[in-house]
Structures are given as C-alpha cells and as structure tokens.
Tab-separated table of N, CA and C in Angstrom:
chain	number	residue	atom	x	y	z
M	1	MET	N	0.841	-1.178	0.000
M	1	MET	CA	0.000	0.000	0.000
M	1	MET	C	0.882	1.235	0.000
M	2	ILE	N	0.343	2.246	-0.591
M	2	ILE	CA	0.975	3.554	-0.518
M	2	ILE	C	-0.043	4.496	0.113
M	3	ALA	N	0.379	5.184	1.162
M	3	ALA	CA	-0.466	6.195	1.795
M	3	ALA	C	0.223	7.540	1.637
M	4	LEU	N	-0.451	8.452	0.973
M	4	LEU	CA	0.007	9.828	0.869
M	4	LEU	C	-0.799	10.610	1.899
M	5	ILE	N	-0.124	11.047	2.956
M	5	ILE	CA	-0.783	11.630	4.128
M	5	ILE	C	-0.516	13.122	4.158
M	6	GLN	N	-1.589	13.899	4.254
M	6	GLN	CA	-1.443	15.349	4.336
M	6	GLN	C	-2.119	15.853	5.615
M	7	ARG	N	-1.368	16.656	6.356
M	7	ARG	CA	-1.960	17.324	7.520
M	7	ARG	C	-2.752	18.500	6.988
M	8	VAL	N	-4.029	18.569	7.342
M	8	VAL	CA	-4.910	19.597	6.778
M	8	VAL	C	-5.677	20.337	7.876
M	9	THR	N	-6.066	21.561	7.546
M	9	THR	CA	-6.977	22.296	8.423
M	9	THR	C	-8.416	22.103	7.968
M	10	ARG	N	-8.563	21.629	6.701
M	10	ARG	CA	-9.881	21.232	6.202
M	10	ARG	C	-9.689	20.406	4.945
M	11	ALA	N	-10.640	19.502	4.702
M	11	ALA	CA	-10.627	18.714	3.472
M	11	ALA	C	-12.024	18.173	3.232
M	12	SER	N	-12.377	18.054	1.959
M	12	SER	CA	-13.680	17.484	1.610
M	12	SER	C	-13.590	16.758	0.281
M	13	VAL	N	-14.528	15.834	0.091
M	13	VAL	CA	-14.640	15.049	-1.141
M	13	VAL	C	-16.020	15.290	-1.716
M	14	VAL	N	-16.062	15.609	-3.005
M	14	VAL	CA	-17.326	15.843	-3.700
M	14	VAL	C	-17.468	14.806	-4.812
M	15	VAL	N	-18.641	14.180	-4.863
M	15	VAL	CA	-18.995	13.260	-5.949
M	15	VAL	C	-20.332	13.715	-6.501
M	16	GLU	N	-20.370	13.951	-7.809
M	16	GLU	CA	-21.594	14.403	-8.481
M	16	GLU	C	-22.217	15.611	-7.773
M	17	ASP	N	-21.384	16.607	-7.491
M	17	ASP	CA	-21.793	17.885	-6.887
M	17	ASP	C	-22.332	17.760	-5.460
M	18	LYS	N	-22.023	16.648	-4.782
M	18	LYS	CA	-22.470	16.461	-3.397
M	18	LYS	C	-21.265	16.131	-2.515
M	19	ILE	N	-21.147	16.841	-1.385
M	19	ILE	CA	-20.082	16.538	-0.429
M	19	ILE	C	-20.419	15.211	0.238
M	20	ILE	N	-19.494	14.229	0.091
M	20	ILE	CA	-19.740	12.922	0.705
M	20	ILE	C	-18.838	12.663	1.906
M	21	GLY	N	-17.781	13.450	2.054
M	21	GLY	CA	-16.879	13.335	3.189
M	21	GLY	C	-16.237	14.677	3.454
M	22	GLU	N	-16.113	15.028	4.749
M	22	GLU	CA	-15.572	16.347	5.081
M	22	GLU	C	-14.996	16.322	6.484
M	23	ILE	N	-13.818	16.940	6.635
M	23	ILE	CA	-13.203	17.077	7.957
M	23	ILE	C	-12.688	18.490	8.145
M	24	LYS	N	-12.478	18.841	9.387
M	24	LYS	CA	-11.787	20.090	9.720
M	24	LYS	C	-10.318	19.722	9.949
M	25	ASN	N	-9.801	19.894	11.132
M	25	ASN	CA	-8.409	19.611	11.456
M	25	ASN	C	-8.154	18.102	11.457
M	26	GLY	N	-7.123	17.657	10.740
M	26	GLY	CA	-6.823	16.234	10.746
M	26	GLY	C	-5.927	15.809	9.610
M	27	LEU	N	-6.160	14.569	9.138
M	27	LEU	CA	-5.351	13.982	8.089
M	27	LEU	C	-6.206	13.621	6.881
M	28	LEU	N	-5.754	14.030	5.720
M	28	LEU	CA	-6.299	13.558	4.456
M	28	LEU	C	-5.345	12.468	3.995
M	29	VAL	N	-5.870	11.246	3.830
M	29	VAL	CA	-5.036	10.108	3.453
M	29	VAL	C	-5.502	9.570	2.103
M	30	PHE	N	-4.623	9.684	1.104
M	30	PHE	CA	-4.861	9.055	-0.182
M	30	PHE	C	-4.245	7.665	-0.102
M	31	LEU	N	-5.025	6.634	-0.448
M	31	LEU	CA	-4.572	5.252	-0.273
M	31	LEU	C	-4.552	4.507	-1.598
M	32	GLY	N	-3.374	4.032	-1.967
M	32	GLY	CA	-3.218	3.173	-3.131
M	32	GLY	C	-3.034	1.744	-2.657
M	33	ILE	N	-3.745	0.821	-3.280
M	33	ILE	CA	-3.710	-0.585	-2.869
M	33	ILE	C	-3.098	-1.408	-3.995
M	34	ALA	N	-2.099	-2.225	-3.638
M	34	ALA	CA	-1.425	-3.088	-4.611
M	34	ALA	C	-2.002	-4.497	-4.543
M	35	ALA	N	-1.784	-5.242	-5.601
M	35	ALA	CA	-2.275	-6.620	-5.671
M	35	ALA	C	-1.631	-7.511	-4.611
M	36	THR	N	-0.498	-7.107	-4.085
M	36	THR	CA	0.215	-7.910	-3.086
M	36	THR	C	-0.169	-7.573	-1.642
M	37	ASP	N	-1.043	-6.599	-1.442
M	37	ASP	CA	-1.408	-6.184	-0.084
M	37	ASP	C	-2.304	-7.206	0.599
M	38	THR	N	-2.205	-7.237	1.933
M	38	THR	CA	-2.932	-8.216	2.746
M	38	THR	C	-3.484	-7.525	3.992
M	39	PRO	N	-4.294	-8.225	4.779
M	39	PRO	CA	-4.737	-7.655	6.059
M	39	PRO	C	-3.570	-7.283	6.984
M	40	LYS	N	-2.446	-7.984	6.874
M	40	LYS	CA	-1.265	-7.637	7.676
M	40	LYS	C	-0.773	-6.237	7.304
M	41	THR	N	-0.822	-5.923	6.008
M	41	THR	CA	-0.426	-4.596	5.542
M	41	THR	C	-1.328	-3.532	6.149
M	42	ILE	N	-2.620	-3.812	6.169
M	42	ILE	CA	-3.599	-2.873	6.725
M	42	ILE	C	-3.332	-2.632	8.205
M	43	GLU	N	-3.068	-3.692	8.936
M	43	GLU	CA	-2.821	-3.558	10.378
M	43	GLU	C	-1.616	-2.665	10.636
M	44	TRP	N	-0.516	-2.908	9.934
M	44	TRP	CA	0.700	-2.120	10.133
M	44	TRP	C	0.476	-0.659	9.744
M	45	LEU	N	-0.122	-0.443	8.558
M	45	LEU	CA	-0.268	0.917	8.048
M	45	LEU	C	-1.294	1.723	8.845
M	46	SER	N	-2.387	1.114	9.241
M	46	SER	CA	-3.399	1.843	10.026
M	46	SER	C	-2.821	2.278	11.373
M	47	LYS	N	-2.039	1.411	11.986
M	47	LYS	CA	-1.384	1.761	13.257
M	47	LYS	C	-0.411	2.921	13.060
M	48	LYS	N	0.329	2.882	11.944
M	48	LYS	CA	1.298	3.940	11.641
M	48	LYS	C	0.592	5.280	11.405
M	49	ILE	N	-0.503	5.264	10.637
M	49	ILE	CA	-1.230	6.500	10.323
M	49	ILE	C	-1.785	7.141	11.593
M	50	VAL	N	-2.428	6.356	12.424
M	50	VAL	CA	-3.056	6.894	13.642
M	50	VAL	C	-2.013	7.362	14.656
M	51	GLY	N	-0.842	6.729	14.660
M	51	GLY	CA	0.190	7.091	15.629
M	51	GLY	C	1.216	8.097	15.141
M	52	LEU	N	1.160	8.437	13.859
M	52	LEU	CA	2.147	9.340	13.263
M	52	LEU	C	2.112	10.705	13.947
M	53	ARG	N	3.231	11.096	14.547
M	53	ARG	CA	3.294	12.352	15.304
M	53	ARG	C	3.715	13.489	14.386
M	54	ILE	N	2.711	14.103	13.741
M	54	ILE	CA	3.001	15.190	12.799
M	54	ILE	C	2.218	16.462	13.103
M	55	PHE	N	1.635	16.522	14.293
M	55	PHE	CA	0.942	17.739	14.739
M	55	PHE	C	1.804	18.414	15.794
M	56	SER	N	1.856	19.727	15.742
M	56	SER	CA	2.757	20.490	16.608
M	56	SER	C	2.253	20.629	18.036
M	57	ASP	N	3.220	20.643	18.964
M	57	ASP	CA	2.916	20.935	20.361
M	57	ASP	C	3.117	22.433	20.609
M	58	GLN	N	3.097	22.850	21.873
M	58	GLN	CA	3.213	24.267	22.215
M	58	GLN	C	4.571	24.858	21.838
M	59	ASP	N	5.596	23.992	21.654
M	59	ASP	CA	6.920	24.463	21.244
M	59	ASP	C	7.137	24.323	19.743
M	60	ASP	N	6.062	24.062	19.010
M	60	ASP	CA	6.089	23.910	17.558
M	60	ASP	C	6.925	22.708	17.102
M	61	LYS	N	6.985	21.684	17.932
M	61	LYS	CA	7.643	20.418	17.594
M	61	LYS	C	6.563	19.407	17.240
M	62	MET	N	6.832	18.566	16.260
M	62	MET	CA	5.860	17.549	15.865
M	62	MET	C	5.847	16.435	16.911
M	63	ASN	N	4.933	16.555	17.874
M	63	ASN	CA	4.853	15.593	18.971
M	63	ASN	C	3.488	14.948	19.146
M	64	PHE	N	2.480	15.388	18.406
M	64	PHE	CA	1.135	14.853	18.595
M	64	PHE	C	0.644	14.117	17.358
M	65	SER	N	-0.121	13.067	17.607
M	65	SER	CA	-0.743	12.295	16.527
M	65	SER	C	-2.191	12.737	16.357
M	66	VAL	N	-2.813	12.247	15.305
M	66	VAL	CA	-4.235	12.519	15.065
M	66	VAL	C	-5.070	11.989	16.238
M	67	LYS	N	-4.655	10.863	16.809
M	67	LYS	CA	-5.371	10.288	17.958
M	67	LYS	C	-5.180	11.146	19.209
M	68	ASP	N	-3.952	11.629	19.428
M	68	ASP	CA	-3.684	12.473	20.601
M	68	ASP	C	-4.600	13.691	20.622
M	69	LEU	N	-4.853	14.256	19.454
M	69	LEU	CA	-5.633	15.497	19.353
M	69	LEU	C	-7.119	15.253	19.099
M	70	ASP	N	-7.511	13.986	19.007
M	70	ASP	CA	-8.897	13.636	18.657
M	70	ASP	C	-9.300	14.336	17.359
M	71	ALA	N	-8.346	14.410	16.428
M	71	ALA	CA	-8.597	15.016	15.115
M	71	ALA	C	-9.242	13.973	14.203
M	72	ASP	N	-9.497	14.349	12.969
M	72	ASP	CA	-10.242	13.496	12.052
M	72	ASP	C	-9.369	12.960	10.929
M	73	ILE	N	-9.890	11.928	10.267
M	73	ILE	CA	-9.248	11.359	9.086
M	73	ILE	C	-10.261	11.315	7.953
M	74	LEU	N	-9.799	11.719	6.777
M	74	LEU	CA	-10.556	11.564	5.538
M	74	LEU	C	-9.731	10.631	4.661
M	75	LEU	N	-10.266	9.437	4.367
M	75	LEU	CA	-9.570	8.418	3.588
M	75	LEU	C	-10.144	8.364	2.181
M	76	VAL	N	-9.257	8.475	1.190
M	76	VAL	CA	-9.667	8.492	-0.212
M	76	VAL	C	-8.851	7.455	-0.979
M	77	SER	N	-9.524	6.533	-1.655
M	77	SER	CA	-8.819	5.551	-2.472
M	77	SER	C	-8.245	6.236	-3.700
M	78	GLN	N	-7.007	5.853	-4.062
M	78	GLN	CA	-6.365	6.480	-5.217
M	78	GLN	C	-5.390	5.505	-5.868
M	79	PHE	N	-5.900	4.754	-6.836
M	79	PHE	CA	-5.072	3.755	-7.510
M	79	PHE	C	-3.918	4.389	-8.279
M	80	THR	N	-4.023	5.660	-8.625
M	80	THR	CA	-2.969	6.307	-9.409
M	80	THR	C	-1.659	6.476	-8.631
M	81	LEU	N	-1.681	6.218	-7.330
M	81	LEU	CA	-0.426	6.254	-6.570
M	81	LEU	C	0.535	5.165	-7.042
M	82	TYR	N	-0.006	4.146	-7.698
M	82	TYR	CA	0.833	3.074	-8.233
M	82	TYR	C	1.178	3.275	-9.706
M	83	ALA	N	1.116	4.494	-10.182
M	83	ALA	CA	1.463	4.778	-11.573
M	83	ALA	C	2.920	4.410	-11.839
M	84	ASN	N	3.123	3.685	-12.924
M	84	ASN	CA	4.473	3.361	-13.365
M	84	ASN	C	4.733	4.181	-14.624
M	85	VAL	N	5.719	5.045	-14.564
M	85	VAL	CA	6.022	5.932	-15.692
M	85	VAL	C	7.409	5.643	-16.272
M	86	LYS	N	7.920	4.450	-16.028
M	86	LYS	CA	9.258	4.100	-16.492
M	86	LYS	C	9.371	4.147	-18.017
M	87	LYS	N	8.358	3.600	-18.712
M	87	LYS	CA	8.386	3.572	-20.180
M	87	LYS	C	7.307	4.489	-20.730
M	88	GLY	N	7.675	5.304	-21.693
M	88	GLY	CA	6.709	6.148	-22.369
M	88	GLY	C	6.194	7.272	-21.488
M	89	ASN	N	5.108	7.891	-21.954
M	89	ASN	CA	4.532	9.024	-21.237
M	89	ASN	C	3.156	8.742	-20.662
M	90	ARG	N	2.584	7.586	-20.990
M	90	ARG	CA	1.286	7.230	-20.429
M	90	ARG	C	1.527	6.301	-19.235
M	91	PRO	N	1.049	6.675	-18.065
M	91	PRO	CA	1.273	5.833	-16.884
M	91	PRO	C	0.598	4.465	-17.035
M	92	SER	N	1.260	3.476	-16.477
M	92	SER	CA	0.689	2.135	-16.388
M	92	SER	C	0.273	1.911	-14.938
M	93	PHE	N	-0.849	1.250	-14.745
M	93	PHE	CA	-1.349	1.017	-13.386
M	93	PHE	C	-1.433	-0.473	-13.076
M	94	THR	N	-0.564	-1.273	-13.697
M	94	THR	CA	-0.625	-2.722	-13.527
M	94	THR	C	-0.288	-3.176	-12.105
M	95	ASP	N	0.384	-2.335	-11.323
M	95	ASP	CA	0.708	-2.698	-9.940
M	95	ASP	C	-0.451	-2.439	-8.981
M	96	SER	N	-1.447	-1.690	-9.427
M	96	SER	CA	-2.632	-1.438	-8.592
M	96	SER	C	-3.476	-2.703	-8.502
M	97	ALA	N	-4.076	-2.913	-7.354
M	97	ALA	CA	-4.955	-4.072	-7.179
M	97	ALA	C	-6.221	-3.884	-7.996
M	98	PRO	N	-6.753	-4.960	-8.557
M	98	PRO	CA	-8.039	-4.849	-9.245
M	98	PRO	C	-9.147	-4.592	-8.222
M	99	PRO	N	-10.260	-4.004	-8.639
M	99	PRO	CA	-11.339	-3.692	-7.691
M	99	PRO	C	-11.795	-4.877	-6.845
M	100	SER	N	-11.799	-6.078	-7.404
M	100	SER	CA	-12.245	-7.251	-6.639
M	100	SER	C	-11.386	-7.490	-5.398
M	101	LEU	N	-10.125	-7.108	-5.444
M	101	LEU	CA	-9.228	-7.215	-4.296
M	101	LEU	C	-9.177	-5.902	-3.512
M	102	ALA	N	-9.148	-4.790	-4.226
M	102	ALA	CA	-8.945	-3.490	-3.585
M	102	ALA	C	-10.132	-3.052	-2.727
M	103	ILE	N	-11.352	-3.279	-3.192
M	103	ILE	CA	-12.528	-2.813	-2.424
M	103	ILE	C	-12.585	-3.449	-1.035
M	104	PRO	N	-12.464	-4.778	-0.906
M	104	PRO	CA	-12.482	-5.349	0.455
M	104	PRO	C	-11.342	-4.830	1.333
M	105	LEU	N	-10.158	-4.629	0.753
M	105	LEU	CA	-9.036	-4.107	1.545
M	105	LEU	C	-9.270	-2.654	1.950
M	106	TYR	N	-9.844	-1.873	1.059
M	106	TYR	CA	-10.189	-0.480	1.380
M	106	TYR	C	-11.191	-0.453	2.540
M	107	GLU	N	-12.194	-1.303	2.483
M	107	GLU	CA	-13.195	-1.367	3.562
M	107	GLU	C	-12.569	-1.835	4.872
M	108	GLN	N	-11.615	-2.762	4.786
M	108	GLN	CA	-10.898	-3.201	5.995
M	108	GLN	C	-10.053	-2.066	6.573
M	109	MET	N	-9.478	-1.240	5.700
M	109	MET	CA	-8.682	-0.101	6.177
M	109	MET	C	-9.572	0.903	6.897
M	110	ILE	N	-10.765	1.149	6.367
M	110	ILE	CA	-11.707	2.056	7.036
M	110	ILE	C	-11.975	1.557	8.449
M	111	LYS	N	-12.299	0.272	8.569
M	111	LYS	CA	-12.613	-0.307	9.879
M	111	LYS	C	-11.404	-0.254	10.814
M	112	ALA	N	-10.224	-0.566	10.295
M	112	ALA	CA	-9.008	-0.545	11.126
M	112	ALA	C	-8.718	0.858	11.642
M	113	LEU	N	-8.855	1.877	10.794
M	113	LEU	CA	-8.633	3.252	11.234
M	113	LEU	C	-9.678	3.673	12.260
M	114	GLU	N	-10.924	3.304	12.025
M	114	GLU	CA	-11.986	3.655	12.984
M	114	GLU	C	-11.757	2.973	14.323
M	115	ASP	N	-11.346	1.712	14.309
M	115	ASP	CA	-11.081	1.001	15.558
M	115	ASP	C	-9.943	1.652	16.340
M	116	LYS	N	-8.882	2.031	15.628
M	116	LYS	CA	-7.723	2.620	16.308
M	116	LYS	C	-7.983	4.067	16.742
M	117	LEU	N	-8.761	4.790	15.958
M	117	LEU	CA	-9.071	6.183	16.281
M	117	LEU	C	-10.234	6.276	17.272
M	118	GLU	N	-10.989	5.184	17.377
M	118	GLU	CA	-12.149	5.082	18.267
M	118	GLU	C	-13.246	6.064	17.896
M	119	LYS	N	-13.409	6.266	16.580
M	119	LYS	CA	-14.512	7.071	16.070
M	119	LYS	C	-14.622	6.865	14.566
M	120	THR	N	-15.719	7.316	14.010
M	120	THR	CA	-15.965	7.186	12.578
M	120	THR	C	-15.037	8.108	11.794
M	121	ILE	N	-14.530	7.592	10.680
M	121	ILE	CA	-13.740	8.444	9.801
M	121	ILE	C	-14.587	8.790	8.579
M	122	GLN	N	-14.155	9.799	7.863
M	122	GLN	CA	-14.808	10.200	6.622
M	122	GLN	C	-14.091	9.517	5.457
M	123	THR	N	-14.815	9.276	4.362
M	123	THR	CA	-14.217	8.593	3.220
M	123	THR	C	-14.688	9.207	1.913
M	124	GLY	N	-13.951	8.848	0.878
M	124	GLY	CA	-14.393	9.112	-0.482
M	124	GLY	C	-15.251	7.937	-0.921
M	125	GLU	N	-15.462	7.837	-2.228
M	125	GLU	CA	-16.234	6.733	-2.789
M	125	GLU	C	-15.340	5.958	-3.746
M	126	PHE	N	-15.099	4.707	-3.434
M	126	PHE	CA	-14.184	3.893	-4.230
M	126	PHE	C	-14.619	3.889	-5.695
M	127	GLY	N	-13.683	4.190	-6.587
M	127	GLY	CA	-13.933	4.127	-8.016
M	127	GLY	C	-14.680	5.309	-8.612
M	128	ALA	N	-15.120	6.234	-7.787
M	128	ALA	CA	-15.880	7.380	-8.292
M	128	ALA	C	-14.939	8.471	-8.795
M	129	ASP	N	-15.474	9.339	-9.636
M	129	ASP	CA	-14.765	10.547	-10.042
M	129	ASP	C	-14.965	11.551	-8.910
M	130	MET	N	-13.920	11.789	-8.136
M	130	MET	CA	-14.026	12.622	-6.943
M	130	MET	C	-13.292	13.940	-7.137
M	131	LYS	N	-13.829	14.969	-6.539
M	131	LYS	CA	-13.178	16.280	-6.482
M	131	LYS	C	-12.777	16.490	-5.022
M	132	ILE	N	-11.490	16.756	-4.814
M	132	ILE	CA	-10.959	16.910	-3.461
M	132	ILE	C	-10.603	18.373	-3.235
M	133	ASP	N	-11.090	18.917	-2.140
M	133	ASP	CA	-10.741	20.277	-1.741
M	133	ASP	C	-10.018	20.169	-0.409
M	134	LEU	N	-8.850	20.807	-0.294
M	134	LEU	CA	-8.104	20.712	0.955
M	134	LEU	C	-7.274	21.955	1.192
M	135	LEU	N	-6.972	22.171	2.448
M	135	LEU	CA	-6.021	23.206	2.828
M	135	LEU	C	-4.933	22.497	3.626
M	136	ASN	N	-3.776	22.292	2.968
M	136	ASN	CA	-2.655	21.601	3.584
M	136	ASN	C	-2.074	22.504	4.663
M	137	ASP	N	-1.831	21.934	5.834
M	137	ASP	CA	-1.325	22.673	6.981
M	137	ASP	C	0.166	22.422	7.115
M	138	GLY	N	0.971	23.446	6.889
M	138	GLY	CA	2.413	23.321	7.057
M	138	GLY	C	3.200	23.892	5.901
M	139	PRO	N	3.223	23.284	4.767
M	139	PRO	CA	2.580	22.024	4.408
M	139	PRO	C	3.312	20.818	4.997
M	140	VAL	N	2.536	19.842	5.407
M	140	VAL	CA	3.086	18.571	5.866
M	140	VAL	C	2.466	17.482	4.999
M	141	THR	N	3.303	16.814	4.233
M	141	THR	CA	2.877	15.710	3.384
M	141	THR	C	3.893	14.587	3.532
M	142	ILE	N	3.402	13.396	3.852
M	142	ILE	CA	4.272	12.244	4.067
M	142	ILE	C	3.763	11.090	3.224
M	143	CYS	N	4.699	10.415	2.553
M	143	CYS	CA	4.353	9.263	1.726
M	143	CYS	C	4.921	8.009	2.386
M	144	ILE	N	4.051	7.039	2.637
M	144	ILE	CA	4.481	5.763	3.207
M	144	ILE	C	4.178	4.668	2.195
M	145	ASP	N	5.217	3.998	1.735
M	145	ASP	CA	5.089	2.859	0.828
M	145	ASP	C	5.443	1.617	1.635
M	146	THR	N	4.448	0.792	1.935
M	146	THR	CA	4.675	-0.366	2.798
M	146	THR	C	5.658	-1.366	2.194
M	147	GLN	N	5.812	-1.374	0.884
M	147	GLN	CA	6.767	-2.294	0.254
M	147	GLN	C	8.204	-1.954	0.638
M	148	LYS	N	8.464	-0.689	0.942
M	148	LYS	CA	9.817	-0.286	1.377
M	148	LYS	C	10.160	-0.826	2.764
M	149	TYR	N	9.121	-1.172	3.522
M	149	TYR	CA	9.318	-1.646	4.898
M	149	TYR	C	9.059	-3.142	5.027
M	150	ASN	N	8.924	-3.829	3.882
M	150	ASN	CA	8.682	-5.271	3.851
M	150	ASN	C	7.502	-5.694	4.710
M	151	VAL	N	6.431	-4.925	4.636
M	151	VAL	CA	5.221	-5.226	5.412
M	151	VAL	C	4.351	-6.176	4.614
C-alpha cells in the first residue's frame, strides 16, 4: 500500500456535486492498494497513520498524533499512486490491485482506522470521479510505501 498523508486544516470530497466526506483539522489520506497487499499490511499501516506524530505541540515540535488530538481522518482511495512511468509518457497502473481485491481491503482499512481512532472516519467513494478540496497545513505531506518496509 501507498499512503500519501497530508496534515490539513480542512478537506472534503465531492462526488456528483455532493459533499460525501468532510473534515476540519486532521489527516487527508490518499490510499493506493497493490495486488500484493494483505490484512497484515492494513494492520501495520493503520497503526502507523493513527500514531504518526506530525501535529505540533506548544513548542512547535511535531509531537502529537491525530489520535492524541482527537482530530479526524478523511480516507480516499487512489489507484494512481501506483502509476508506473518508467516507459513512455502514459502511466501504467498494472501494480494497482483490481477492484475485486482493492474494495475489500479499502473497507478493511476504514474499519481498522476507525477502531484505532475510536470514532468514525470520513471517506471518499471507491472508483468514483471525486473532487478533493483541501487546505494543507504546514505544508506537511508524508508518503508511506509499505513495500519499502517489507510489510
């Protein structure tokens, strides 16, 4: 999995001119799912996302996590994170999981994040044409590729 995590002061997802997910202070997480991902990957990555200390304390040091601050998460599926641009100019997405595998894993990630955060998270709509509006705070953007950590 690849998680592109952005610390935001606000973020929302619009599908067909309707807001389907919206948060104030928290994390916007774009999630790419590979064909090799498993529930073990979800467990490791969800724990990492919820525990990631990227919110500032009173001394402006990154010491707080989304859980510490009771902030929110907006999770958006994004298969294009697995774009391969090695050959030519048109990206290939062959490393992305097919929907039959990706949808159940995406739903498991939602549940894992909610369990660890101990509250409901906001989401996009898998496979939909989504419009994302966000205000990146910092900016703080972190990319976690679980394959680099042999998860």
